[in-house]
Short mmCIF file of C-alpha atoms in Angstrom, two decimals:
data_model
loop_
_atom_site.label_atom_id
_atom_site.label_comp_id
_atom_site.label_asym_id
_atom_site.label_seq_id
_atom_site.Cartn_x
_atom_site.Cartn_y
_atom_site.Cartn_z
CA THR A 21 0.00 0.00 0.00
CA VAL A 22 0.94 3.66 -0.34
CA GLN A 23 1.00 4.09 3.44
CA ARG A 24 3.44 1.19 3.84
CA GLU A 25 5.74 2.59 1.15
CA LEU A 26 5.73 6.00 2.82
CA THR A 27 6.50 4.41 6.19
CA GLU A 28 9.43 2.46 4.74
CA ARG A 29 10.82 5.55 3.03
CA TYR A 30 10.54 7.56 6.23
CA PHE A 31 12.30 4.80 8.15
CA LYS A 32 15.21 4.76 5.67
CA LEU A 33 15.44 8.55 5.84
CA ASP A 34 15.58 8.40 9.63
CA GLN A 35 18.35 5.80 9.43
CA ASN A 36 20.34 8.01 7.09
CA LYS A 37 20.02 10.95 9.48
CA THR A 38 21.26 8.80 12.36
CA LEU A 39 24.35 7.79 10.40
CA SER A 40 24.96 11.18 8.84
CA GLY A 41 26.69 12.71 11.88
CA GLU A 42 29.28 9.97 12.23
CA ARG A 43 29.69 9.62 8.46
CA MET A 44 30.16 13.38 8.10
CA ARG A 45 32.97 13.36 10.66
CA ASN A 46 34.65 10.44 8.92
CA ASN A 47 34.25 12.09 5.53
CA THR A 48 35.83 15.29 6.83
CA ILE A 49 38.90 13.38 7.99
CA LEU A 50 39.12 11.46 4.71
CA ASP A 51 38.70 14.64 2.68
CA GLU A 52 41.57 16.27 4.56
CA LEU A 53 43.79 13.23 4.01
CA MET A 54 42.99 13.05 0.29
CA THR A 55 43.64 16.78 -0.09
CA ALA A 56 47.03 16.35 1.58
CA GLN A 57 47.76 13.44 -0.76
CA ARG A 58 46.96 15.54 -3.82
CA LYS A 59 49.40 18.14 -2.52
CA GLY A 60 52.12 15.51 -2.17
CA GLN A 61 52.12 15.61 1.63
CA LEU A 62 50.78 12.05 2.03
CA TYR A 63 50.99 8.91 -0.09
CA GLY A 64 49.28 5.57 -0.71
CA ILE A 65 45.73 6.43 0.44
CA TYR A 66 43.00 4.52 -1.41
CA GLY A 67 39.96 5.59 0.59
CA ARG A 68 37.29 4.27 2.93
CA LEU A 69 36.95 0.47 2.70
CA GLY A 70 33.18 0.60 2.15
CA ASP A 71 33.71 2.83 -0.89
CA LEU A 72 36.13 0.41 -2.55
CA GLY A 73 33.46 -2.13 -3.47
CA VAL A 74 29.72 -2.63 -3.85
CA ILE A 75 27.13 -5.17 -2.78
CA ASP A 76 23.51 -5.79 -3.72
CA GLU A 77 21.16 -3.57 -1.73
CA LYS A 78 19.54 -6.71 -0.31
CA TYR A 79 22.66 -7.27 1.83
CA ASP A 80 23.22 -3.66 2.90
CA ILE A 81 22.00 -4.12 6.48
CA ALA A 82 23.86 -7.41 6.88
CA ILE A 83 27.26 -6.13 5.78
CA THR A 84 26.92 -2.76 7.54
CA THR A 85 26.06 -4.55 10.79
CA SER A 86 28.72 -7.24 10.64
CA CYS A 87 31.65 -5.26 9.26
CA PRO A 88 32.54 -2.07 11.17
CA GLN A 89 35.83 -2.08 9.26
CA LEU A 90 33.91 -0.57 6.33
CA GLU A 91 34.65 2.78 7.97
CA ASN A 92 38.42 2.12 8.04
CA ILE A 93 40.73 3.86 5.59
CA VAL A 94 42.75 1.61 3.29
CA VAL A 95 46.36 2.52 2.54
CA SER A 96 49.12 0.80 0.62
CA LYS A 97 51.80 0.48 3.28
CA TYR A 98 52.18 0.67 7.05
CA GLU A 99 54.42 3.74 6.62
CA ASP A 100 51.58 5.48 4.76
CA ALA A 101 49.30 4.86 7.74
CA GLN A 102 51.93 6.23 10.12
CA ARG A 103 52.19 9.44 8.12
CA CYS A 104 48.40 9.78 8.09
CA VAL A 105 48.17 9.34 11.87
CA GLU A 106 50.87 11.94 12.41
CA PHE A 107 49.10 14.31 10.01
CA LEU A 108 45.81 13.94 11.89
CA ARG A 109 47.55 14.46 15.22
CA THR A 110 49.43 17.55 14.05
CA LYS A 111 46.32 19.11 12.48
CA ARG A 112 44.10 18.03 15.41
CA LEU A 113 41.57 16.56 12.99
CA GLY A 114 40.54 13.58 15.07
CA ARG A 115 41.20 9.85 14.93
CA ALA A 116 40.91 7.28 12.17
CA THR A 117 41.66 3.59 11.78
CA PHE A 118 43.77 2.43 8.84
CA ILE A 119 44.14 -0.89 7.03
CA ALA A 120 47.65 -1.23 5.58
CA LEU A 121 47.55 -3.72 2.71
CA ASP A 122 51.14 -4.83 3.21
CA LYS A 123 50.38 -5.87 6.80
CA ILE A 124 47.43 -8.15 5.98
CA GLU A 125 49.13 -10.21 3.29
CA TRP A 126 49.24 -13.09 5.78
CA LEU A 127 45.52 -13.55 5.10
CA ARG A 128 45.94 -14.19 1.38
CA GLN A 129 46.43 -17.95 1.69
CA LYS A 130 43.35 -18.34 3.87
CA MET A 131 41.35 -16.07 1.56
CA SER A 132 42.28 -18.30 -1.40
CA GLN A 133 41.33 -21.57 0.30
CA GLN A 134 38.12 -23.31 -0.70
CA PHE A 135 35.31 -22.54 1.73
CA ASN A 136 32.33 -24.82 2.18
CA VAL A 137 29.26 -22.62 2.61
CA PRO A 138 26.54 -24.18 4.78
CA SER A 139 23.12 -24.72 3.23
CA HIS A 140 20.68 -21.79 3.25
CA SER A 141 23.46 -19.24 3.65
CA GLN A 142 25.99 -17.26 1.63
CA ARG A 143 29.42 -15.89 2.48
CA LEU A 144 29.30 -12.09 2.49
CA PHE A 145 32.82 -11.85 1.12
CA ASP A 146 31.71 -13.69 -2.03
CA LEU A 147 28.93 -11.14 -2.59
CA VAL A 148 31.21 -8.09 -2.65
CA ARG A 149 32.26 -6.71 -6.03
CA VAL A 150 35.55 -4.87 -5.55
CA ARG A 151 36.59 -1.87 -7.62
CA GLN A 152 40.02 -3.41 -8.13
CA ASP A 153 41.36 -6.88 -7.25
CA ILE A 154 43.92 -5.35 -4.91
CA PHE A 155 41.12 -4.54 -2.45
CA GLN A 156 39.86 -8.11 -2.09
CA ILE A 157 42.17 -8.87 0.81
CA ALA A 158 41.02 -5.74 2.66
CA PHE A 159 37.41 -6.91 2.47
CA TYR A 160 38.44 -10.38 3.59
CA TYR A 161 40.25 -8.78 6.51
CA GLY A 162 36.98 -7.14 7.59
CA LEU A 163 34.56 -9.92 6.76
CA ARG A 164 36.55 -13.17 6.97
CA ASP A 165 34.03 -16.01 6.51
CA THR A 166 30.94 -14.24 7.87
CA LEU A 167 27.74 -15.83 6.59
CA VAL A 168 24.43 -14.18 5.77
CA CYS A 169 21.04 -15.87 5.82
CA GLU A 170 17.37 -14.99 5.59
CA ASP A 171 16.22 -15.15 9.22
CA LEU A 172 17.27 -15.70 12.82
CA ASP A 173 16.08 -19.31 13.02
CA THR A 174 18.31 -20.27 10.10
CA ALA A 175 21.18 -18.23 11.52
CA THR A 176 20.86 -19.97 14.89
CA GLY A 177 20.99 -23.42 13.33
CA ILE A 178 24.14 -22.54 11.38
CA ALA A 179 25.95 -20.55 14.05
CA TYR A 180 25.55 -23.18 16.75
CA GLY A 181 26.10 -26.17 14.47
CA PRO A 182 28.98 -28.68 14.57
CA VAL A 183 31.26 -26.01 13.04
CA ARG A 184 30.90 -22.56 14.56
CA HIS A 185 30.33 -19.61 12.21
CA LYS A 186 29.74 -15.90 12.49
CA VAL A 187 26.29 -15.35 10.97
CA VAL A 188 24.22 -12.24 10.27
CA THR A 189 20.65 -12.05 9.01
CA LEU A 190 19.21 -9.75 6.38
CA GLN A 191 17.47 -7.91 9.24
CA GLY A 192 20.73 -7.27 11.11
CA HIS A 193 20.62 -9.92 13.84
CA MET A 194 24.12 -11.26 14.39
CA ILE A 195 25.59 -14.31 16.11
CA ASP A 196 29.33 -14.09 16.64
CA ILE A 197 31.64 -17.07 16.31
CA THR A 198 32.01 -16.97 20.12
CA GLY A 199 28.27 -17.61 20.41
CA THR A 200 27.14 -14.14 21.50
CA MET A 201 24.03 -12.74 19.83
CA SER A 202 23.24 -9.08 19.10
CA GLY A 203 20.24 -7.36 17.57
CA GLY A 204 17.22 -5.21 18.23
CA GLY A 205 16.84 -1.48 17.72
CA LYS A 206 17.23 0.18 14.36
CA PRO A 207 19.33 -1.79 11.88
CA LYS A 208 22.43 -0.14 10.45
CA ARG A 209 22.41 0.76 6.77
CA GLY A 210 24.50 2.50 4.17
CA GLY A 211 27.89 0.90 4.75
CA MET A 212 28.30 0.15 1.05
CA ALA A 213 26.75 1.27 -2.21
CA SER A 214 24.99 -1.08 -4.62
CA ARG A 215 26.46 0.43 -7.80
CA LEU A 216 30.00 1.20 -8.90
CA ASN A 217 30.64 4.90 -9.36
CA ASN A 218 33.85 6.83 -9.91
CA GLU A 219 35.94 3.77 -10.71
CA ILE A 220 39.58 3.88 -9.60
CA SER A 221 41.60 3.31 -12.75
CA SER A 222 44.47 0.86 -13.06
CA GLU A 223 46.75 3.82 -13.67
CA GLU A 224 45.74 5.41 -10.37
CA ILE A 225 46.32 2.10 -8.56
CA ALA A 226 49.79 1.81 -10.07
CA CYS A 227 50.54 5.39 -9.05
CA LEU A 228 49.54 4.77 -5.45
CA LEU A 229 51.51 1.54 -5.26
CA TYR A 230 54.86 3.14 -6.02
CA THR A 231 57.39 3.47 -3.24
CA SER A 232 56.89 6.78 -1.48
CA PRO A 233 59.72 9.18 -2.29
CA SER A 234 62.33 9.75 0.36
CA PRO A 235 62.51 13.12 2.16
CA ARG A 236 65.61 13.90 0.05
CA ASP A 237 63.73 13.20 -3.20
CA ARG A 238 60.77 15.30 -2.06
CA GLN A 239 63.10 18.16 -1.19
CA LYS A 240 64.74 17.94 -4.62
CA SER A 241 61.34 18.01 -6.33
CA ARG A 242 60.56 21.32 -4.62
CA MET A 243 63.86 22.95 -5.59
CA PRO A 244 63.67 25.33 -8.57
CA SER A 245 65.40 24.09 -11.68
CA SER A 246 68.57 25.88 -12.70
CA ALA A 247 68.36 28.22 -15.67
#
């Protein structure tokens, strides 16, 4: 009915308002970091994890609920993260959490192993479409083998089965691998988009992957050329 559609739209709008404050703060920090990178002050920043891939809107609540790492900022190297942290501290811009790709390479073997998905469930990691292959390991870092299923009864049967799993429902109920359950209240939304926009080109990836110039090289680049 029309009334039901209006109620659902109002509910989504209310959810967006709830998230807007936190998201706005995070966006401000990311904007400052990206501006500094364009000026050559920082290097190797790819962006917010949740913006580096997409997932069908059906799974928005599930992935937003089960993967808080979507708000983390992905960088190429640990040294890039260190420079970002120091930049934020110096500018008094706040705090941010960074995922350094070179420090999560240990997960690649596990990510590549065959995973047997229990019946009536799907692995969230398999549902994510990344903007570039390089970001797959970052999503695996956040999601690991988290499963998604239709309802809480199904989730309970899977989570507490012979092999323990972290399971989240489409409604946002979650059972951790330790056995703890969380849910209730307003479900979280908006952690990822459902369509790819503003693709990061292969050229931009290659540019960000290069070894950051040394302080000596950066100083030379700022020196005026001789006539």
